[in-house]
Every structure is written in C-alpha cells, then in structure tokens.
Short mmCIF file of C-alpha atoms in Angstrom, two decimals:
data_model
loop_
_atom_site.label_atom_id
_atom_site.label_comp_id
_atom_site.label_asym_id
_atom_site.label_seq_id
_atom_site.Cartn_x
_atom_site.Cartn_y
_atom_site.Cartn_z
CA MET A 1 19.63 -6.29 -10.95
CA SER A 2 16.91 -4.21 -12.62
CA GLU A 3 15.06 -1.41 -10.89
CA ILE A 4 11.36 -0.75 -10.52
CA LEU A 5 10.86 2.95 -9.87
CA LEU A 6 7.82 4.11 -7.92
CA VAL A 7 6.90 7.80 -8.06
CA ASP A 8 4.70 9.90 -5.78
CA ALA A 9 4.47 13.52 -4.69
CA ALA A 10 6.71 13.56 -1.62
CA GLY A 11 8.27 10.09 -1.51
CA MET A 12 6.89 9.22 1.94
CA SER A 13 4.08 6.71 1.47
CA ILE A 14 5.77 5.28 -1.58
CA SER A 15 8.83 4.41 0.51
CA MET A 16 6.75 2.00 2.62
CA LEU A 17 5.44 0.30 -0.49
CA SER A 18 8.86 0.17 -2.14
CA ASN A 19 10.31 -1.49 0.97
CA LYS A 20 7.57 -4.15 0.93
CA MET A 21 8.06 -4.74 -2.78
CA ASP A 22 11.84 -4.89 -2.42
CA GLN A 23 11.51 -7.48 0.35
CA TYR A 24 9.05 -9.49 -1.75
CA SER A 25 11.41 -9.41 -4.74
CA ALA A 26 14.35 -10.56 -2.61
CA ALA A 27 12.36 -13.32 -0.89
CA HIS A 28 11.18 -14.67 -4.25
CA ASP A 29 14.51 -14.12 -6.05
CA LEU A 30 12.89 -11.94 -8.73
CA GLY A 31 15.99 -9.87 -9.47
CA TYR A 32 14.43 -6.44 -9.00
CA HIS A 33 15.36 -3.60 -6.68
CA VAL A 34 12.40 -1.31 -5.94
CA GLU A 35 13.01 2.39 -5.34
CA GLY A 36 10.34 4.88 -4.30
CA ILE A 37 11.04 8.58 -4.78
CA ALA A 38 9.36 11.95 -5.05
CA ASP A 39 8.48 13.40 -8.42
CA ALA A 40 10.95 16.25 -7.92
CA ALA A 41 13.89 13.82 -7.66
CA THR A 42 13.08 11.51 -10.56
CA GLU A 43 14.83 13.21 -13.46
CA GLU A 44 18.26 13.02 -11.85
CA HIS A 45 17.62 9.48 -10.60
CA ILE A 46 16.52 8.22 -14.02
CA ALA A 47 19.57 9.81 -15.62
CA HIS A 48 21.84 7.73 -13.35
CA VAL A 49 19.80 4.55 -13.06
CA LYS A 50 17.64 3.59 -16.02
CA PRO A 51 14.76 1.72 -14.38
CA ALA A 52 13.05 -1.23 -16.06
CA ILE A 53 9.67 0.44 -15.42
CA ILE A 54 8.25 3.62 -13.91
CA MET A 55 5.14 3.18 -11.77
CA ILE A 56 3.06 6.21 -10.82
CA ALA A 57 1.19 6.30 -7.48
CA PRO A 58 -2.59 6.83 -7.70
CA GLN A 59 -2.52 10.19 -5.91
CA VAL A 60 -0.27 11.58 -8.66
CA SER A 61 -1.79 9.76 -11.63
CA TYR A 62 -1.96 13.17 -13.33
CA LEU A 63 1.82 12.80 -13.81
CA PHE A 64 1.37 9.81 -16.13
CA ASP A 65 1.46 11.85 -19.35
CA LYS A 66 4.54 13.77 -18.21
CA TYR A 67 6.48 10.54 -17.63
CA ASN A 68 5.07 8.68 -20.61
CA ASP A 69 5.90 11.55 -22.97
CA LYS A 70 9.44 11.89 -21.64
CA TYR A 71 10.43 8.25 -21.01
CA GLY A 72 7.71 6.04 -22.49
CA ALA A 73 9.57 5.29 -25.71
CA ASP A 74 12.38 3.60 -23.74
CA ILE A 75 10.85 2.71 -20.36
CA PRO A 76 7.32 1.41 -19.71
CA VAL A 77 5.27 3.85 -17.63
CA VAL A 78 2.18 2.64 -15.75
CA ASN A 79 -0.21 3.84 -13.08
CA ILE A 80 -0.34 1.74 -9.93
CA GLU A 81 -3.82 0.32 -9.35
CA MET A 82 -5.50 2.27 -6.53
CA MET A 83 -6.77 -0.77 -4.57
CA ALA A 84 -3.40 -2.52 -4.69
CA TYR A 85 -1.67 0.69 -3.61
CA GLY A 86 -4.12 1.32 -0.77
CA THR A 87 -3.66 -2.18 0.62
CA MET A 88 0.11 -2.11 -0.02
CA ASN A 89 -0.24 -5.33 -2.02
CA ALA A 90 3.42 -5.74 -2.95
CA GLU A 91 2.83 -9.08 -4.68
CA LYS A 92 0.15 -7.71 -7.00
CA ILE A 93 2.02 -4.51 -7.86
CA ILE A 94 5.34 -6.21 -8.54
CA GLY A 95 3.49 -8.84 -10.57
CA SER A 96 1.90 -6.18 -12.75
CA ALA A 97 5.30 -4.49 -13.17
CA ILE A 98 6.95 -7.72 -14.30
CA GLU A 99 4.07 -8.41 -16.68
CA LYS A 100 4.44 -4.96 -18.26
CA ILE A 101 8.24 -5.24 -18.50
CA GLY A 102 7.79 -8.47 -20.42
#
C-alpha cells in the first residue's frame, strides 16, 4: 500500500482530512494510506516511509519550495487546492494526488 502524505503546521486540521481521505481510499479500494503530520515531524517520517506524494496544506503553502527542493526529484510535491481543503473534499484531493502520481 502506498502512502499519501499531507503536511501542515501542527498536524491537527490535517488529521481530519487525512482520516476522510483514508476512509475514501479504503471504501473505493484505491490502495493508498493517507497520513497527515506536522511539518516538524516530516523528515523522520519520510526517511522511514517513502510516500508516493507529499501534499502541502494551503495555510503552509510557503513550505512548497522546501519540500520540492529536498524531495521533488524522487517524490511529487503539490499544494492542496484551498477550496478542496476548506470543504474537506477527500474525493477531489485524493483524485488530484492519484493524477499527479501517475
């Protein structure tokens, strides 16, 4: 099972979204586990679990370059669309992740 990694500042609001996305993935047999974590915990997490994609929450979109520079050669890095994030649209966000993964 591949992982979709969601990143935000503290890991709180992203955990709600990751749970919705994880449930959507399981219900539709997509083969992805979705994990939402705080920026401060990502380096260690990525070292142990190489995610299929890294998705950055809108409120920390300024972190995009940091992640793209460090991991972008091996792992796609994308910003989560603000409207989809705000409405917790798990279907749309996981769809865009799968599209980017290829």
